[in-house]
Every structure is written in structure tokens, then in C-alpha cells.
Amino acid sequence: MTGAELALYLLGVSGFSGMIGWLAGGRRLPQRAPFRPSSRRDEATMQGVGLEELLAVLPDCAVLLTRTGSLRFASMEAQAVFGDALGTIVRHPDVFAALQRLDAETVLATADIILDVPVRRVVHLVFRLVPETLSLAGVPVLAILSDTSEKDAVERVRADFVAYASHELRTPLAALIGFIETLRGPAADDPVAQKQFLEIMATQAGRMQRLIEQLLALSRVEMMEHRKPRGEMDAARIVSRVRDESAPLCAARGVELKTEARSLVFQGDEDQIVQVLLNLVENATKYAVTGQRAPVVSLVMAQSTVGGKAGVSLTVADNGPGIEARHLPRLTERFYRVEGGQGQSAPGYGLGLAIVRHIVDRHDGRLFIESEIGAGTRCTVWLPLRGERRQAKERPSLLLG
Amino acid sequence: MTEATHTVKSYEQELERLRGMMARMGGLVERQTAQAVKAVVEGDEEAAIEAPDLDPEVDELEREAEALAIRILALRSPMAIDLREIVAALKITGDLERIGDYAASIARRALKLDMDGGISLIGLRSMGRLVQDNLRRAIDALAARDRDQAIAVWQADTAVDELYTAMFRELMTYMMEDPRNIGSCIHLLFVAKNLERIGDHTTNIAERIYYAVTGEMLPAVRPRGGLGPQYASATVPDAR
């Protein structure tokens, strides 16, 4: 058994063609084995390179499974692309059914599955039964995963866009047409009414334009939701960008913005996170000005742990009147608006938080909204410290289970 | 190989088999719940049929897991964490089986729903997604024996209660507006209640994982939502 043989197996399963060149190009691999050393291990090496180390750096989403579907190993690429969703994927009943089909004669099987949570994904899996002689630490099934969500997302997003645009634009458009008819008919010779109507029409048109912009932004974030962010971002730079970009808005509304952050570099899409915080700050200023006190909005960065994972939380808090508990879980629904409990409902389309939610999901983060009547609302975006964690780890692969 | 290591090895294998069964049950009830929500929210008939169809498999697995757990208890007299894990497994499979039943009942109801009264299903969709996500996290925590994740799931059920209360109010309003809505709304109310029950069983699973891993019980009183508007914290569900 040689590494080259393994490479041929992988080629058969994944169609990946760069492997041979990579093998010829020399090796700088971690020396520690991610698997328990076994007697078979010494044979299953090529010049001291373990099969598992090789699999770990395979630029494809490879996982090793037992016959009953327990996940034993995931390549770095599989972890980067699927992250939290790997567990849900491998225990899907269709995956189990495919594993049952494998036997001495049927060594290949496939499955296509659709997941709803944490983000909608369509995944295509190819399974290969690994022969006993090549068995990787006794784990018999090698699977290659590919994410085919893109096509599905494009279709869904397009359909949604048309539905929402037509639904939400119908009312303001009907109003515009009404005014145009009035201007051509009864108000044709009334300059005072004309001026007044044109003003209302300009407001309505501007509203429609902003709505379309928001819908497009929502479509964009939905389209790339299943693609994990790979850039780097700095918490301090994010906060200072948000402060600068929201300064005109805060000045116009007479809101004092306090920020607090320190430098911490981790993995994520910086522009998107800035967008998230700008949306939250904009909402917070809206609420702060309807409160009884001088409006203050704060943006604070802190390190915190959620569900045992280290991460960064960015909290936007206002001192407005607060939001009733019954609205909280529904705030991120599209077009959900808190009807004015205090008599003043904030203007908006109910899309800002939907956009926030999609971006946070893409980062495997969490969104927490807390509110106390009379004291204010706190929105916390928690993002896992990806990237950082990987640097701290000595070996590139993760042994699961 | 000596007798002692052989015994330990096959014991380890039995435990592994039990864990595998739980993961499979987890995968099945996740699928059932997903299909049940889809059946109601999207009116998908195929999904409505699939969810109850998976039920016998879940029941069969529960029986098998129970038999295996009892066998391990009887023959191996496990101690400490092993004992806790097996006792927890007995209860967790029970919770999973109940979740499957609720999902099947939601799906059956979806077939009877006649949705043309202009009733919004957005709230129900949020609730469905949130329940699914918590269930997924709980089963992940089970596979990884992760107590922090279990605590996170245990706390996240507050938002489900909150949404249930909101759904209740919303559906009441529809019924008062037009009596012709009453039939559909009653079905939807049961759907919401069943989702809320799935959330409760998910919380139970989280409690048992915590117990199995740490040997300690979580407080008897869980943080509950839906009680009043004065103060609340919620993990917000998804936007779709």
C-alpha cells in the first residue's frame, strides 16, 4: 500500500486532479498523526507521510464515516465549507440508507440531501467503501461532499424577490398613480395642490427606491449565505468604520454614539459585519430618539463564550422605550414591523434585521436581542473566533467522536 | 489478546452501537420535524406523507436501543459516567421517540389544512425553524457529549415559548375576525402546540446530556418565556 495508491482512490471518488502534482511537489506536513497510532499505520505511509495527514489537507470536502454513519474525520476543507452542519449531514436518513447499500459488490453510492437549518443547503455526497487493506484506522467509508446550494439559492432568491417586490411595491405604486391622475385631472390648474402632491410623490418614490435597494441587499446576502467567509477582519477596525459611517446619521438625529473596542483579528467578511452593525445602529438611533431621555447609543465589543466556543460579541444598545417581549422572536422576519406600542412606530421596511440575521448565520454566529420596557434594547451579534482557533491548534485536522 | 482487554473492547463496541442508534434516531426525527414543518408551511403533500412514514423506524430503533441499554446494564454493571450515559440514553431515546410522534402528528394535520383564509404562516415558520435548530444543536451536543452546547440549548427554549404565546394570540385574532377561519386556526394551534412540545423534549434531551457528562442536574426550573412583557431575552429565530 502506498500513498500513490491512495491518491488513485481519491481521484476515483473526487475527480480531483491536482493531487499528483502536489505529491510530486514535496511535502511539508505536520509530523503528528491525528489518529491513534495503529500497527497498520506504519505500512500505510509514503515516506513517513500518514494517510490521515494527507486527507486532512486534501482541497476537497472529505470525511471518514463508520458503516453506521458516525463521523470520524473531516478534512480541513470540509470543516471550512460545512462547519457546524457536518453532524446534521452525516446523520440524515438518506446518508444512512446510502451507507447500507454499500457492500463488497457495490463500493460506490451517492446521496443528495437538503438541510433547512442552520442555513438552507443542498449537499451531494459520494461514498466509497475503502477496502480492508487500505482501511484508514479502521474507518471503512470515505465520502466526498459537495455543496450544490448555489443553483437552488439562485432560483429561490429570484422567486422570493419577485414575490416580495410585487407585493411591497404595489401599495406605494397605486398611491403614485392616484396622484398622477389627480394632477392631470382635477388639480391640473391648481399650483398649490400640485406642489403638495409632487412632494408626496417624491417621498413615495424615494421610499420605493430604498425598498428595492434593501430587497437587493437581502437577495445578495441570501445568495452567498451557504458560502463560509474566508477573509480576515479586525474588531477595532470594524467598530471605527461603523462609528465613522454612522456619524452623519447620528448627528442628524441628535444621538450620541459611544464606542468601545480593541484590536482582535479573526476570520469573517468585514464589509458584511460592518453592514450588520450599521443596520443595528440605525435601528437603535430610531428607538433612542423616541425615549424620554437624551438619546444615547453604544457599540461595545467584548470577548465571550457561547455554547462552549470562544468568540467576539458586538453589542449595540439604546436607551429608548424598549420593545415588548412578544415582538422579540419575530423581529428578524422579513417585513415584520413593531406596531407603535408607544404611539410612534419607527419608519422602515422590516428588512434590516432580516439582512443581519442572514449575515450572522453565514458566520455561524448568533443574534441575541434583549429588551426591557423603559430601559432600552440591546442587540448582540456573537461571532465565533474562527481562524484564530485554527492558528492556535497544532495540527490541521480535527478528530471527531 | 488477553481476556480483560477483550472484554473492555466489546463493551466499548456495545456503547458505540448504542451511540450510533441514538445518532440515527436523531437524524430520523430531525428529518421528520423538517418535513412536518415543510408540510404545514409550504403545503407540501409529499413531505406530509414522509414524516409519519418514518415513525415505525424510529419506534423500532427505540426498542432496540432500550434492549441494548438494558443488556449493557445487566451484563456489564457499568459505573460512574458510563452508567450515567446509559441511563441518559434510555431517557433520551424516549424523548426522541416522542418528538417523532409530534412531528408525525403535525404532518398528518397538514394534510387536513385548508389554507385560503389569508392566514399568515410566517410566525409558524419562524417557530418551526427555531425548534429545528435547537433540535439540531441538541443532537450535536449528544454526539459530542458537549455540556456547554447542552446548556445553550436548554436556555434557548425561552424563545420557543415566546413564539408560541405570540402564535396563540395571533390565531385568536384570526378566529375572532372571521368564524370561517376557526377550522384552520384550530389545526394551526395544535401544530404550534406540538412544536412547542418538541421544544420541551429537546430541552429534556439537553438536561440529560448535561447530567450524563457532569453527573449534576440542571436546575429544576428552566428559564421560561411567554409570561409577560416586562423583561425578556430571546434568541431570535431565522428570517425565512
XYZ file of C-alpha atoms in Angstrom:
641
model
C 0.000 0.000 0.000
C 1.488 3.318 -0.993
C 0.387 6.920 -0.929
C 0.107 6.844 -4.687
C -2.481 4.100 -4.442
C -4.480 6.189 -2.054
C -4.233 9.112 -4.405
C -5.710 6.956 -7.156
C -8.606 6.030 -4.912
C -9.203 9.658 -4.140
C -9.077 10.514 -7.820
C -11.736 7.904 -8.461
C -14.006 9.368 -5.838
C -13.472 13.072 -6.095
C -12.177 13.685 -9.553
C -9.578 15.925 -8.016
C -6.637 16.166 -10.347
C -4.127 18.372 -8.595
C -3.127 15.673 -6.124
C -0.398 14.061 -8.170
C 1.337 17.356 -8.789
C 1.072 18.126 -5.124
C 2.559 14.781 -4.167
C 5.465 15.316 -6.553
C 5.973 18.826 -5.276
C 7.395 17.819 -1.952
C 5.820 17.705 1.461
C 5.780 19.926 4.464
C 3.278 18.288 6.673
C 2.749 18.218 10.392
C 4.548 15.335 11.991
C 1.879 14.463 14.494
C -0.713 11.953 13.493
C -4.305 12.999 14.038
C -5.233 9.367 14.522
C -4.303 6.882 17.178
C -1.203 5.107 16.094
C -2.029 1.603 14.997
C 0.051 -1.259 13.743
C -1.367 -0.745 10.312
C -0.220 2.830 10.287
C 3.411 2.163 9.536
C 2.534 0.280 6.398
C 0.081 2.862 5.275
C 2.534 5.640 4.766
C 4.519 7.080 1.956
C 7.937 8.209 3.123
C 6.541 8.758 6.577
C 3.512 10.757 5.491
C 0.318 9.488 7.120
C -2.767 8.967 5.022
C -4.755 10.993 7.502
C -2.455 13.995 7.230
C -2.808 13.752 3.506
C -6.581 13.559 3.716
C -6.649 16.485 6.127
C -5.116 18.846 3.592
C -6.982 17.452 0.590
C -8.533 20.504 -1.042
C -11.911 18.813 -1.181
C -14.567 18.093 1.424
C -13.614 14.587 2.528
C -14.967 12.788 5.579
C -14.483 9.320 7.003
C -17.522 7.507 8.335
C -18.236 4.236 10.044
C -20.807 1.906 8.496
C -23.430 3.269 10.862
C -22.713 6.858 9.936
C -20.559 8.112 12.785
C -18.265 10.868 11.667
C -14.662 10.048 12.472
C -12.696 12.543 10.498
C -13.232 15.640 8.380
C -10.717 17.329 6.106
C -9.902 20.972 6.751
C -11.830 21.916 3.646
C -14.907 20.015 4.842
C -14.752 21.859 8.153
C -14.296 25.206 6.439
C -17.168 24.704 3.999
C -19.732 22.917 6.187
C -18.690 23.867 9.723
C -21.488 23.182 12.197
C -23.658 21.440 9.637
C -21.443 18.338 9.250
C -23.143 16.488 12.119
C -26.606 17.064 10.686
C -25.468 15.987 7.229
C -23.998 12.633 8.239
C -26.964 11.590 10.375
C -29.503 12.324 7.648
C -31.593 9.185 6.999
C -30.685 9.250 3.290
C -26.999 9.076 4.199
C -27.657 6.079 6.413
C -29.619 4.433 3.607
C -26.733 5.011 1.176
C -24.258 3.516 3.651
C -26.461 0.420 3.930
C -26.302 -0.054 0.181
C -22.513 -0.404 0.272
C -21.139 -3.941 0.186
C -18.404 -5.970 -1.489
C -20.014 -5.517 -4.905
C -21.428 -2.040 -4.527
C -18.483 0.061 -3.434
C -19.862 3.409 -4.560
C -23.068 5.145 -3.500
C -24.435 8.655 -3.659
C -26.966 10.725 -1.774
C -28.476 14.162 -2.265
C -29.820 15.864 0.797
C -31.403 19.191 1.644
C -30.970 20.825 5.042
C -33.151 23.602 6.449
C -31.092 24.618 9.454
C -28.757 26.342 10.259
C -28.848 27.630 6.678
C -30.561 26.044 3.720
C -28.119 23.788 1.929
C -28.243 21.242 -0.824
C -25.467 18.691 -0.472
C -24.362 15.955 -2.861
C -22.400 13.088 -1.297
C -20.392 10.323 -2.920
C -19.453 7.372 -0.719
C -16.659 4.931 -1.376
C -16.195 1.776 0.604
C -12.485 1.587 1.430
C -11.073 -1.972 1.117
C -9.913 -3.627 4.296
C -6.259 -3.497 3.203
C -6.443 0.267 2.830
C -8.635 0.860 5.843
C -7.930 4.220 7.444
C -7.602 3.481 11.145
C -10.444 1.010 10.795
C -12.923 3.509 9.389
C -14.393 1.936 6.282
C -16.197 4.659 4.348
C -14.727 7.660 2.603
C -17.175 10.309 1.452
C -16.718 13.410 -0.631
C -19.247 16.184 -0.055
C -20.087 18.919 -2.493
C -22.276 21.886 -1.821
C -24.734 22.423 -4.636
C -26.723 25.082 -2.785
C -25.806 27.823 -5.234
C -28.199 26.893 -8.028
C -31.000 26.195 -5.597
C -30.377 29.515 -3.808
C -30.413 31.496 -7.058
C -33.783 30.043 -8.008
C -35.353 30.555 -4.616
C -33.989 34.052 -4.173
C -35.249 35.085 -7.591
C -38.728 33.779 -6.868
C -38.764 35.456 -3.455
C -37.532 38.727 -4.880
C -40.306 38.871 -7.445
C -42.925 37.952 -4.861
C -41.767 40.493 -2.284
C -41.095 43.278 -4.764
C -44.510 42.959 -6.360
C -46.255 42.696 -3.013
C -44.479 45.548 -1.252
C -44.348 47.920 -4.202
C -47.999 47.607 -5.142
C -49.294 49.976 -2.459
C -46.894 52.889 -2.982
C -47.236 52.487 -6.748
C -51.017 52.651 -6.519
C -50.678 55.871 -4.489
C -48.348 57.363 -7.112
C -50.742 56.517 -9.939
C -53.573 58.078 -7.955
C -51.648 61.323 -7.557
C -50.682 61.409 -11.235
C -54.339 61.054 -12.230
C -55.309 63.863 -9.861
C -52.568 66.091 -11.249
C -53.768 65.509 -14.813
C -57.431 65.973 -13.944
C -58.900 67.897 -11.010
C -55.630 69.554 -9.918
C -54.441 70.480 -13.402
C -54.883 74.189 -12.727
C -54.086 74.297 -9.018
C -50.412 75.171 -8.432
C -50.708 74.875 -4.634
C -52.111 71.350 -4.787
C -49.593 70.413 -7.490
C -46.681 71.440 -5.298
C -48.081 69.492 -2.360
C -48.785 66.371 -4.419
C -45.364 66.406 -6.063
C -43.777 66.494 -2.638
C -45.732 63.440 -1.513
C -44.917 61.685 -4.774
C -41.206 62.384 -4.342
C -41.331 60.862 -0.838
C -43.172 57.786 -2.089
C -40.769 57.307 -4.994
C -37.784 57.635 -2.650
C -39.355 55.054 -0.380
C -39.810 52.639 -3.229
C -36.226 53.150 -4.306
C -34.881 52.404 -0.807
C -37.119 49.356 -0.566
C -35.723 47.974 -3.815
C -32.172 48.630 -2.582
C -32.901 46.725 0.616
C -34.507 43.845 -1.252
C -31.438 43.611 -3.468
C -29.173 43.645 -0.410
C -31.252 40.850 1.125
C -31.047 38.795 -2.084
C -27.288 39.242 -2.175
C -26.734 38.060 1.391
C -29.084 35.124 0.877
C -27.275 34.054 -2.249
C -23.913 33.749 -0.503
C -25.227 32.566 2.839
C -24.061 28.982 2.429
C -20.546 30.062 1.481
C -18.443 30.411 4.623
C -16.500 33.684 4.879
C -12.767 33.290 4.451
C -11.431 36.841 4.769
C -9.868 38.383 7.831
C -11.270 41.204 9.877
C -10.259 43.310 12.836
C -12.836 44.090 15.526
C -11.348 47.527 16.245
C -11.350 48.480 12.578
C -14.958 47.304 12.192
C -16.106 49.411 15.127
C -14.262 52.507 13.948
C -15.691 52.101 10.438
C -19.190 51.832 11.852
C -18.585 54.933 14.001
C -17.386 56.960 11.014
C -20.062 55.764 8.624
C -22.927 56.310 11.045
C -21.669 59.719 12.254
C -23.825 61.727 9.791
C -26.948 59.761 10.733
C -26.339 60.168 14.473
C -25.630 63.876 14.057
C -28.838 64.355 12.047
C -30.912 62.591 14.695
C -29.077 64.181 17.621
C -27.936 60.841 19.044
C -24.731 60.401 20.966
C -22.807 57.285 19.819
C -20.351 55.707 22.263
C -17.982 53.007 21.048
C -15.539 50.699 22.733
C -13.335 48.085 21.075
C -9.853 46.710 20.885
C -7.931 45.082 18.131
C -8.613 41.386 17.518
C -8.134 39.745 14.149
C -10.307 36.785 13.156
C -11.999 35.190 10.184
C -15.030 36.812 8.604
C -16.347 39.131 5.947
C -15.563 42.613 7.247
C -17.841 44.540 4.880
C -20.771 42.343 5.845
C -20.180 42.729 9.568
C -19.929 46.498 9.147
C -23.267 46.303 7.319
C -24.759 44.325 10.209
C -23.648 46.879 12.783
C -24.746 49.835 10.653
C -28.229 48.295 10.438
C -28.310 47.735 14.200
C -27.036 51.244 14.952
C -29.619 52.715 12.602
C -32.409 50.822 14.369
C -31.023 51.808 17.770
C -30.991 55.513 16.890
C -34.599 55.193 15.745
C -35.614 53.787 19.111
C -33.345 56.035 21.195
C -34.957 59.228 19.911
C -38.435 58.048 20.917
C -37.354 57.581 24.552
C -37.752 60.014 27.432
C -34.034 60.623 27.959
C -31.275 62.196 25.888
C -30.696 59.604 23.183
C -27.546 57.518 23.601
C -26.482 54.519 21.540
C -23.475 52.418 22.461
C -21.458 49.908 20.465
C -19.273 47.698 22.630
C -17.008 44.860 21.633
C -16.124 42.086 24.087
C -14.783 38.561 24.057
C -17.312 35.980 25.158
C -18.096 32.296 25.060
C -21.336 30.900 23.678
C -22.086 27.186 23.740
C -18.507 26.497 24.813
C -16.991 28.292 21.821
C -14.775 31.344 22.167
C -15.991 34.330 20.221
C -16.438 38.051 19.924
C -19.639 39.829 20.807
C -20.568 43.193 19.388
C -23.410 44.789 21.317
C -25.482 47.722 20.157
C -27.594 49.180 22.963
C -30.002 52.106 23.064
C -31.821 53.876 25.871
C -35.152 54.058 24.087
C -38.541 52.839 25.342
C -37.787 49.151 24.763
C -39.677 46.538 22.756
C -42.351 44.228 24.167
C -41.216 40.640 24.657
C -43.843 39.244 22.307
C -42.189 41.005 19.367
C -38.622 39.890 20.084
C -38.550 36.444 18.488
C -40.235 37.750 15.358
C -38.078 40.819 14.732
C -35.885 39.135 12.133
C -38.800 38.020 10.000
C -38.983 39.875 6.727
C -41.338 42.836 6.762
C -42.132 42.363 10.433
C -42.704 45.751 11.993
C -43.341 46.530 15.619
C -46.623 48.380 15.512
C -46.355 51.536 17.610
C -46.849 50.454 21.205
C -45.869 53.945 22.300
C -47.830 55.624 19.530
C -44.775 56.087 17.337
C -43.901 53.208 15.112
C -40.468 53.566 13.602
C -40.371 54.018 9.846
C -38.739 51.181 7.938
C -39.437 48.147 5.825
C -38.665 45.408 8.297
C -35.775 44.144 6.206
C -32.760 45.452 8.157
C -32.787 42.708 10.780
C -33.549 40.019 8.205
C -30.331 41.025 6.445
C -28.494 40.996 9.784
C -29.753 37.512 10.525
C -28.609 36.054 7.198
C -25.117 37.512 7.603
C -24.828 36.255 11.183
C -25.940 32.775 10.052
C -23.328 32.777 7.333
C -20.677 33.416 10.003
C -22.049 30.595 12.235
C -22.786 33.338 14.744
C -25.761 34.077 16.984
C -28.005 37.080 17.352
C -29.409 37.900 20.773
C -31.972 40.619 21.321
C -32.860 41.668 24.843
C -35.196 44.441 25.780
C -36.552 45.940 28.935
C -39.546 48.241 28.816
C -38.451 51.719 29.850
C -34.756 50.859 29.875
C -33.868 50.104 26.259
C -32.902 47.378 23.830
C -29.621 45.500 23.414
C -28.780 43.636 20.237
C -25.738 41.389 20.472
C -24.066 39.835 17.489
C -21.853 36.983 18.576
C -19.282 35.647 16.124
C -17.121 32.572 16.717
C -13.383 33.119 16.657
C -12.673 31.157 13.543
C -9.199 31.489 12.088
C -7.758 32.369 15.473
C -8.664 28.965 16.810
C -7.034 27.290 13.850
C -3.736 29.121 14.375
C -3.677 28.054 17.982
C -4.098 24.419 17.021
C -1.005 22.457 16.310
C -2.444 20.088 13.789
C -4.649 20.932 10.881
C -7.267 18.247 11.241
C -9.939 17.550 13.746
C -10.716 14.153 15.086
C -14.365 13.859 15.801
C -16.003 11.456 18.201
C -5.161 -10.533 23.316
C -5.869 -11.001 26.995
C -9.318 -11.677 28.338
C -9.509 -8.284 30.109
C -8.827 -6.096 27.101
C -11.166 -8.196 25.034
C -13.977 -7.582 27.491
C -13.278 -3.863 27.564
C -13.183 -3.728 23.801
C -16.501 -5.401 23.212
C -18.021 -3.259 25.941
C -16.722 -0.185 24.151
C -18.245 -1.560 20.934
C -21.636 -2.015 22.563
C -21.541 1.531 23.879
C -20.556 2.701 20.427
C -23.513 0.819 18.944
C -25.844 2.494 21.401
C -24.470 5.916 20.464
C -24.864 5.048 16.788
C -28.520 4.148 17.353
C -29.143 7.427 19.120
C -27.484 9.379 16.301
C -29.634 7.521 13.763
C -32.779 8.246 15.744
C -31.648 11.854 15.969
C -31.215 12.036 12.208
C -34.636 10.473 11.646
C -36.554 12.772 13.969
C -34.693 15.783 12.589
C -35.900 14.748 9.164
C -39.433 14.146 10.440
C -39.541 17.567 12.056
C -38.154 19.260 8.945
C -40.734 17.520 6.728
C -43.568 18.275 9.150
C -42.741 21.993 9.156
C -42.417 21.958 5.384
C -45.758 20.196 5.041
C -47.554 22.895 7.016
C -45.713 25.986 5.840
C -45.302 25.125 2.170
C -48.307 22.830 1.851
C -46.001 20.081 0.589
C -48.030 16.888 0.365
C -45.062 14.588 -0.189
C -43.412 15.877 2.977
C -46.687 15.387 4.863
C -46.679 11.727 3.888
C -42.988 11.108 4.571
C -42.935 12.315 8.192
C -45.398 9.713 9.583
C -43.824 7.058 7.331
C -40.561 7.306 9.247
C -42.310 6.684 12.557
C -42.116 2.859 12.640
C -38.360 3.031 12.060
C -37.954 5.424 14.976
C -40.095 3.204 17.210
C -38.124 0.136 16.205
C -34.846 1.909 16.991
C -36.174 2.983 20.362
C -36.993 -0.613 21.232
C -33.597 -1.822 20.022
C -31.754 0.894 21.927
C -33.713 0.101 25.065
C -32.948 -3.612 24.787
C -29.265 -2.905 24.234
C -29.093 -0.438 27.137
C -30.696 -2.960 29.469
C -28.339 -5.653 28.220
C -25.323 -3.458 28.925
C -26.661 -2.613 32.386
C -27.303 -6.253 33.193
C -24.126 -7.781 31.839
C -21.517 -5.091 32.387
C -22.627 -3.276 35.536
C -21.175 -0.002 34.302
C -20.114 2.657 36.800
C -19.951 6.433 37.026
C -20.006 8.207 33.654
C -20.769 5.002 31.735
C -23.722 4.261 33.951
C -24.977 7.818 33.591
C -24.604 7.687 29.845
C -26.682 4.530 29.570
C -29.388 5.766 31.895
C -29.466 9.047 29.967
C -29.629 7.107 26.696
C -32.738 5.265 27.901
C -34.461 8.556 28.550
C -33.111 10.401 25.513
C -34.406 7.735 23.130
C -37.797 8.145 24.814
C -37.683 11.904 24.203
C -36.623 11.415 20.593
C -39.459 8.974 20.007
C -41.972 11.483 21.394
C -40.536 14.194 19.146
C -41.055 11.868 16.194
C -44.680 11.328 17.230
C -45.338 15.043 17.479
C -43.739 15.639 14.081
C -45.873 12.877 12.545
C -48.991 14.359 14.074
C -48.121 17.809 12.705
C -47.644 16.324 9.239
C -50.990 14.463 9.366
C -52.707 17.680 10.356
C -51.064 19.458 7.423
C -52.990 17.191 5.063
C -56.270 18.370 6.575
C -55.376 22.058 6.436
C -57.335 24.146 4.020
C -55.386 27.361 3.718
C -57.264 30.030 1.858
C -58.426 32.304 4.638
C -55.436 34.618 4.267
C -53.867 33.363 7.472
C -50.196 34.257 7.731
C -47.902 31.305 8.363
C -44.774 33.396 8.882
C -44.897 33.107 12.657
C -45.275 29.354 12.426
C -42.367 29.159 10.024
C -40.131 31.069 12.464
C -41.187 28.780 15.248
C -40.547 25.711 13.118
C -37.077 26.866 12.185
C -36.180 27.728 15.753
C -37.378 24.352 17.035
C -35.470 22.565 14.272
C -32.321 24.494 15.010
C -32.494 23.713 18.735
C -33.105 20.048 17.975
C -30.093 20.004 15.680
C -27.917 21.596 18.360
C -29.148 19.148 20.982
C -28.308 16.142 18.825
C -24.915 17.672 18.006
C -24.321 18.075 21.744
C -25.342 14.461 22.249
C -22.858 13.215 19.661
C -20.052 15.385 21.028
C -21.045 14.946 24.714
C -20.709 18.704 24.963
C -22.083 20.187 28.175
C -21.723 23.833 27.113
C -23.732 23.244 23.973
C -26.325 21.412 26.100
C -26.669 24.442 28.376
C -27.037 26.706 25.346
C -29.899 24.541 24.023
C -31.511 24.409 27.441
C -31.579 28.193 27.603
C -32.692 28.743 24.021
C -36.144 27.237 24.539
C -37.330 30.547 26.034
C -37.731 31.971 22.551
C -39.875 28.990 21.514
C -42.261 29.632 24.416
C -42.348 33.295 23.482
C -43.244 32.479 19.892
C -45.901 30.019 20.987
C -47.595 32.685 23.089
C -47.414 35.096 20.156
C -48.884 32.465 17.790
C -51.707 31.797 20.214
C -52.661 35.472 20.246
C -52.365 35.813 16.513
C -54.560 32.798 15.802
C -57.162 34.004 18.317
C -57.335 37.249 16.380
C -57.952 35.416 13.109
C -60.731 33.396 14.701
C -62.420 36.465 16.098
C -62.168 38.265 12.765
C -63.935 35.579 10.778
C -65.552 32.420 12.128
C -64.796 30.666 8.833
C -61.150 30.689 9.931
C -61.857 28.667 13.063
C -61.295 25.234 11.474
C -57.875 26.071 10.049
C -56.846 28.040 13.105
C -57.589 25.183 15.463
C -55.412 22.905 13.374
C -52.647 25.511 13.360
C -52.982 25.971 17.103
C -52.348 22.255 17.562
C -49.401 22.478 15.191
C -47.934 25.317 17.263
C -48.583 23.396 20.480
C -46.879 20.291 19.085
C -43.886 22.359 18.012
C -43.731 23.791 21.488
C -43.798 20.233 22.892
C -40.954 19.262 20.557
C -39.060 22.221 22.009
C -39.719 20.915 25.535
C -38.462 17.428 24.712
C -35.385 18.998 23.121
C -34.770 20.779 26.402
C -35.141 17.470 28.227
C -32.513 15.944 25.970
C -30.167 18.835 26.778
C -30.763 18.283 30.511
C -29.942 14.590 30.216
C -26.779 15.241 28.226
C -25.665 17.664 30.912
C -26.367 15.053 33.554
C -24.569 12.290 31.684
C -21.475 14.412 31.148
C -21.192 16.175 34.504
C -23.122 13.997 36.944
C -25.030 17.066 38.052
C -28.599 18.110 37.376
C -29.508 21.400 35.809
C -31.844 23.493 37.999
C -35.392 22.147 38.067
C -36.793 25.482 36.976
C -35.921 26.275 33.428
C -35.901 29.874 32.195
C -39.337 30.268 30.659
C -40.618 32.779 28.187
C -44.097 33.873 27.239
C -45.007 35.010 30.730
C -45.002 38.734 30.485
C -43.867 41.724 28.522
C -41.741 43.311 31.240
C -38.431 41.682 30.554
C -37.397 39.120 28.068
C -34.408 37.848 26.282
C -34.648 35.759 23.211
C -32.504 34.066 20.689
C -34.050 35.264 17.551
C -35.107 32.653 15.022
C -34.333 32.718 11.401
C -35.590 35.200 8.936
C -37.025 32.944 6.286
